[in-house]
Coordinates of C-alpha atoms in Angstrom, one line a residue:
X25 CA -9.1 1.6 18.9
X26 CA -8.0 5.0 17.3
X27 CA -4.6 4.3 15.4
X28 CA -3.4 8.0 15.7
X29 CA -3.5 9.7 19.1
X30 CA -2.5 13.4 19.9
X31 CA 0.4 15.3 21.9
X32 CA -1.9 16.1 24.6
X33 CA -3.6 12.8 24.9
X34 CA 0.2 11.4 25.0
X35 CA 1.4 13.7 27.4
X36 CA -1.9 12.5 30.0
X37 CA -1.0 8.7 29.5
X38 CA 2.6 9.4 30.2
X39 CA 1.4 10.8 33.2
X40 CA -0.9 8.2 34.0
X41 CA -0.7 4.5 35.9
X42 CA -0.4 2.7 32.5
X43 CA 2.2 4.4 30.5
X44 CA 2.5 3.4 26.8
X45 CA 6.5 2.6 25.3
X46 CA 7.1 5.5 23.4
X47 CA 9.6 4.9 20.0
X48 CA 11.2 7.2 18.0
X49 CA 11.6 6.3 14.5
X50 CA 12.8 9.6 13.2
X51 CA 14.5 9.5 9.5
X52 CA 14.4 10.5 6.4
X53 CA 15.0 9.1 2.7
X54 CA 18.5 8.2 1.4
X55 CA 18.3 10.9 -2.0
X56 CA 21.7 11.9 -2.5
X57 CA 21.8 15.7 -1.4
X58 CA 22.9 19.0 -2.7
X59 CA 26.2 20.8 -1.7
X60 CA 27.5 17.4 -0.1
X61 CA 25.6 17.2 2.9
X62 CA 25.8 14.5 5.6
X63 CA 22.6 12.3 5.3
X64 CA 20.1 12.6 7.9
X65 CA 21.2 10.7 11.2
X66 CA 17.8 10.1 13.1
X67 CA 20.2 8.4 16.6
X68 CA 21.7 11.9 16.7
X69 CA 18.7 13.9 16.1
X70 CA 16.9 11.5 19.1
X71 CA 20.2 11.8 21.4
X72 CA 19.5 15.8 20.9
X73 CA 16.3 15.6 22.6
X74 CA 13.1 13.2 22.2
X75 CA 10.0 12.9 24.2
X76 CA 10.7 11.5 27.7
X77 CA 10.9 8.0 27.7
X78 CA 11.3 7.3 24.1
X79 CA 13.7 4.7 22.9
X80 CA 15.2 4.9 19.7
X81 CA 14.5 2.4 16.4
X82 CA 16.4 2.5 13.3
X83 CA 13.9 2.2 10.1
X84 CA 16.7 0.8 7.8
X85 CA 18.1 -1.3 10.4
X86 CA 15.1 -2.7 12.4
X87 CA 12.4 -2.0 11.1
X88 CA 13.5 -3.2 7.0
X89 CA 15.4 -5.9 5.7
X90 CA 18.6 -5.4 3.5
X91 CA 17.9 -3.8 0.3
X92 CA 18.3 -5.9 -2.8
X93 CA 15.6 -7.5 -5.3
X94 CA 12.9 -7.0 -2.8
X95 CA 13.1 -4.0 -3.0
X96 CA 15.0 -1.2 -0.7
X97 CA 13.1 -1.7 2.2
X98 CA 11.6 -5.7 2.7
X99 CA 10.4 -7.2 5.5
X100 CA 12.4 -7.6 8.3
X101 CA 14.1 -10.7 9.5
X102 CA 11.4 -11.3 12.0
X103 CA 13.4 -12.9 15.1
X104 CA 15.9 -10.1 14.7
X105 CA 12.4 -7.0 14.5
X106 CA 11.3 -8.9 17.5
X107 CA 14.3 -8.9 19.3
X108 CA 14.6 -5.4 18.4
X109 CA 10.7 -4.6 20.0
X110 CA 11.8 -6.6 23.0
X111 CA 15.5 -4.4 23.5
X112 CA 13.0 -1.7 23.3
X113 CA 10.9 -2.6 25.8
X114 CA 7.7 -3.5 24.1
X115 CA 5.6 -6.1 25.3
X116 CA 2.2 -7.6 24.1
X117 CA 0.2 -6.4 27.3
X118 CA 1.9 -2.4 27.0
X119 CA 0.3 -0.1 24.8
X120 CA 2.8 1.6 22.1
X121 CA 2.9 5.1 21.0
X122 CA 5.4 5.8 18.1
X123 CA 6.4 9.0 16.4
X124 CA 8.9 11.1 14.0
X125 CA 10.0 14.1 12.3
X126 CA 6.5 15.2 11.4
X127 CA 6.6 13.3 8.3
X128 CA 4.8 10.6 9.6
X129 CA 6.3 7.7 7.3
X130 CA 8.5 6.0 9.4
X131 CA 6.7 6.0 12.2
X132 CA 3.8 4.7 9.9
X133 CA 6.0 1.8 8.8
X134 CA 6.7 1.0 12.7
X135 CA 2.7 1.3 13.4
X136 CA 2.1 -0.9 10.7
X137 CA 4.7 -3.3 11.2
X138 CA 4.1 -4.1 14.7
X139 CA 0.1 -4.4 14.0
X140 CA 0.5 -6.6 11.0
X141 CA 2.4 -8.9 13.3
X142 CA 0.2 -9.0 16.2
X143 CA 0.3 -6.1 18.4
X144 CA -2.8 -4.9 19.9
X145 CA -2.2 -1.7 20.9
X146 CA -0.2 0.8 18.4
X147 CA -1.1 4.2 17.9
X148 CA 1.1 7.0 15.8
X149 CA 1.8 10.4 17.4
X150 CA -0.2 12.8 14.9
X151 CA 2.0 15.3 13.3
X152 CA 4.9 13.8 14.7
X153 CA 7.7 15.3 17.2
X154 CA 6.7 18.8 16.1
X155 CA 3.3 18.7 17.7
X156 CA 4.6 17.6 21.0
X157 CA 4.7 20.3 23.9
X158 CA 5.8 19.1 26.1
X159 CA 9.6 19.5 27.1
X160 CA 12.5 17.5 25.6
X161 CA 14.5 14.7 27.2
X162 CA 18.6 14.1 25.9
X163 CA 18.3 10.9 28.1
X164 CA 18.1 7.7 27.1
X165 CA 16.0 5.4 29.5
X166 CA 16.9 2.1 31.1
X167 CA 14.2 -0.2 29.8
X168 CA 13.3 -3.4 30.6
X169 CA 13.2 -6.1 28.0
X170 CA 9.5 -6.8 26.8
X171 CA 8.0 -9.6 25.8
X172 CA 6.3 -9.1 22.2
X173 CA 6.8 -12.1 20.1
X174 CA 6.2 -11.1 16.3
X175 CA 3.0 -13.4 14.7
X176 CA 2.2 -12.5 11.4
X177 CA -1.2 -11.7 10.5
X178 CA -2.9 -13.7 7.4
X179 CA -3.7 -10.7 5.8
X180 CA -2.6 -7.3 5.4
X181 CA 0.4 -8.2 3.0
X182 CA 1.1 -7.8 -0.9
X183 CA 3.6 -9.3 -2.7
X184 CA 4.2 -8.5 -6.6
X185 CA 1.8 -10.8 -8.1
X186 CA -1.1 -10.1 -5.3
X187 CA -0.9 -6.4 -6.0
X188 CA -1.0 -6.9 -9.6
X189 CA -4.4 -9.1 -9.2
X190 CA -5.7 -6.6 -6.6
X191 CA -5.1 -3.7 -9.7
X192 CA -7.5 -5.8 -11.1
X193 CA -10.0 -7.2 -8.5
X194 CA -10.5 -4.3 -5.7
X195 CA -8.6 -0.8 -5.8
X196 CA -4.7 -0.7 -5.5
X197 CA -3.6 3.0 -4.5
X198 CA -0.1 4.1 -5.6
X199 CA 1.1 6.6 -2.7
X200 CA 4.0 8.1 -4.2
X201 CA 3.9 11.9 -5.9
X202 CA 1.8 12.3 -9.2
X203 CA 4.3 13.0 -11.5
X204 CA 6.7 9.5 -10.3
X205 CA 3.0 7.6 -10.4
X206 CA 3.1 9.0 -14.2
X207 CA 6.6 8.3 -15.0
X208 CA 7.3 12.1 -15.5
X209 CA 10.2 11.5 -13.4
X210 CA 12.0 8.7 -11.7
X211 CA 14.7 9.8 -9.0
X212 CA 15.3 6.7 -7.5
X213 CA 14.3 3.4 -9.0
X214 CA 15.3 2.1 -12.8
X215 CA 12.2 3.2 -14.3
X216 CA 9.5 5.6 -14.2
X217 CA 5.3 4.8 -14.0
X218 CA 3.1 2.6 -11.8
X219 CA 1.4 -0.9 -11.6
X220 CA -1.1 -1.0 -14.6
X221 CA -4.2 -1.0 -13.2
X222 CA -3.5 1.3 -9.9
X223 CA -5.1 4.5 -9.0
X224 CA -2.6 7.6 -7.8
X225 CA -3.4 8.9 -4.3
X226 CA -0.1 10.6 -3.0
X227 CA -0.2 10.4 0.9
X228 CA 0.7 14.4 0.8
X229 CA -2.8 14.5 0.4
X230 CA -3.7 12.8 3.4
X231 CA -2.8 15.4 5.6
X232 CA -3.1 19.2 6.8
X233 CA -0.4 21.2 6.0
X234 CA 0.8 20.9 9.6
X235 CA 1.2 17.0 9.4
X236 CA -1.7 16.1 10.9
X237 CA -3.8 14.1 9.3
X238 CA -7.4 15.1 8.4
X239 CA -10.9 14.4 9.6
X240 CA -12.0 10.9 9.0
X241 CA -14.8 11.5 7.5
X242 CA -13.0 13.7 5.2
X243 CA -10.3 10.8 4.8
X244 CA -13.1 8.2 4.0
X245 CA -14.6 10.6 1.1
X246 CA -11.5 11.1 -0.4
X247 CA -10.7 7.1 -0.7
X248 CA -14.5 6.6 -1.5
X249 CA -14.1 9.0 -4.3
X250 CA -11.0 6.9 -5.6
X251 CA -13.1 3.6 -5.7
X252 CA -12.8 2.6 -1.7
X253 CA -16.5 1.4 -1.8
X254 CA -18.2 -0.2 0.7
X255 CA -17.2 -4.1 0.2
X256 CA -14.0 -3.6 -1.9
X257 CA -10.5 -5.0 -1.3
X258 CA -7.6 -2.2 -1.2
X259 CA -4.0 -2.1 -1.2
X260 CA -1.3 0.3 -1.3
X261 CA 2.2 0.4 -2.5
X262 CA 4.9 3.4 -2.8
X263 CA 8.3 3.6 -3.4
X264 CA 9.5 1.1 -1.1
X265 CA 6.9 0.3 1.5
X266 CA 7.2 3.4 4.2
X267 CA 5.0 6.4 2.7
X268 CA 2.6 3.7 1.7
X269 CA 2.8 2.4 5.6
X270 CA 1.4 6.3 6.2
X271 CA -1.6 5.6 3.7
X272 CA -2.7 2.3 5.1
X273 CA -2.4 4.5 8.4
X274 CA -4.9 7.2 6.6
X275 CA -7.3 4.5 5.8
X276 CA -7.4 3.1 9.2
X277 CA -8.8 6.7 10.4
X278 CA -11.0 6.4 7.7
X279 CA -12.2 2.9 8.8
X280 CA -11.2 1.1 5.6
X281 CA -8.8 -1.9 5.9
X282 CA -5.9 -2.2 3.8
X283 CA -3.0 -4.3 2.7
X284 CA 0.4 -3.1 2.0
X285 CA 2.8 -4.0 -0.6
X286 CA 5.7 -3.8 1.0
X287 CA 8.3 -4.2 -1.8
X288 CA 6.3 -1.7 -3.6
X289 CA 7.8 0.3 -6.4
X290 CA 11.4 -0.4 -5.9
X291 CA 11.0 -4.4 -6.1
X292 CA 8.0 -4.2 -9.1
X293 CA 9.8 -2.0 -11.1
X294 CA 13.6 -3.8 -10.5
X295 CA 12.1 -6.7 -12.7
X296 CA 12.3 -6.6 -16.3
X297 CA 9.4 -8.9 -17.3
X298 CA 6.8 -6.5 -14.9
X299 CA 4.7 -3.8 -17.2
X300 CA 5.2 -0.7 -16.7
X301 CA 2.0 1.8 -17.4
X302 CA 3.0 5.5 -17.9
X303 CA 0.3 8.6 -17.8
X304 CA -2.3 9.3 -15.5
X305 CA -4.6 6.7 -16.6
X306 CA -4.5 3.8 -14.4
X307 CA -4.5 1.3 -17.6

């Protein structure tokens, strides 16, 4: 099963006699902005038009626990993400299409999410709401409540001390920018660098300039070329578990499995007694 799938292929099954549940998980990060503007509001940017059908999630609210030492966005309560799946109509037989702001993060983290606990069907709208072309809908559907009971997968998770063995054993890919994997600077969390051991591959680099992502086989030689062999474990982590959502997305077009530490950056680096490595050497 393909995990991305494109506006025109999304716009057939809409129209077809087995219509996927359509969320949109637009948002953006919390960085404290210039000039004192609002931060971004992803209900009011869906209740101002989304793909027909859609039903809005909320990333912070849903689809991530509160933030605190694990980081600022942990698991999910999983009765409560379930419940939320359910209000929003998803069911375990009902194929799910998700999508953004072209960013393709959030709805990354949604993809992943779902999958990770047990959905069978989850694909990610490639490029987002910007590739869509078809028209825009300001309504917001009466849907039925599905029946998708969350059951986490055995594998497919980090935590702190799993990543820091994986920097060891397979490949762990840091997907933030280069210069926050190096510690040049550090906007958000208490201090600057990356795992020791972990190899820098920024998501940005995943995709076209238009948000899509790019060829498979282009994907695969990229994360072959990082130490992605044939036969070795990988794991990503980020800031706090959503752009690295995008690159565990970027290996599944590239056929490579992957596990994702969700706490990531913003729990690892919260604790003192963690090392810190700084530089663009992985050691």
């Amino acid at each position: 099963m393909n995990a991305i799938i494109t506006a025109s292929e999304l716009a057939g099954e809409l129209a077809g006699d087995r219509p996927p549940v359509v969320l949109d998980v637009r948002w953006q990060l919390s960085v404290a902005k210039a000039a004192g503007e609002p931060p971004f509001d992803g209900r009011a940017a869906y209740e101002a038009g989304h793909v027909p059908g859609a039903v809005y999630v909320d990333l912070d609210k849903e689809l991530a626990g509160p933030a605190g030492d694990r980081g600022r966005h942990p698991l999910p309560d999983l009765a409560e993400f379930g419940a939320a799946m359910r209000r929003a109509g998803v069911s375990a037989g009902t194929p799910v299409v998700v999508y953004d702001g072209g960013q393709g993060w959030a709805a990354a983290r949604a993809w992943w999410l779902l999958r990770w606990t047990g959905h069978p069907d989850v694909r990610v709208l490639d490029g987002g709401l910007p590739s869509w072309r078809g028209g825009l809908s300001v309504d917001v559907p009466a849907r039925g409540e599905g029946d998708f009971a969350p059951a986490p997968g055995a594998t497919g998770l980090l935590d702190a001390d799993g990543a820091a063995s994986l920097a060891r054993s397979g490949v762990l890919f840091d997907a933030r920018a280069g210069e926050r994997y190096r510690g040049d600077v550090e906007p958000i969390d208490r201090v600057g660098g990356h795992i020791p051991g972990a190899v820098s591959a920024p998501t940005s680099d995943n995709v076209a300039p238009d948000g899509r992502f790019l060829p498979a086989e282009e994907l695969g030689g990229r994360f072959k070329a990082l130490g992605a062999a044939d036969g070795v474990e990988v794991g990503v982590y980020c800031g706090s578990g959503v752009s690295g959502a995008h690159e565990v997305l970027a290996l599944a077009v590239a056929g490579i499995p992957a596990a994702l530490y969700v706490g990531s950056w913003s729990e690892w680096s919260a604790d003192p007694a963690r090392p810190v490595a700084v530089g663009p050497d992985p050691q």
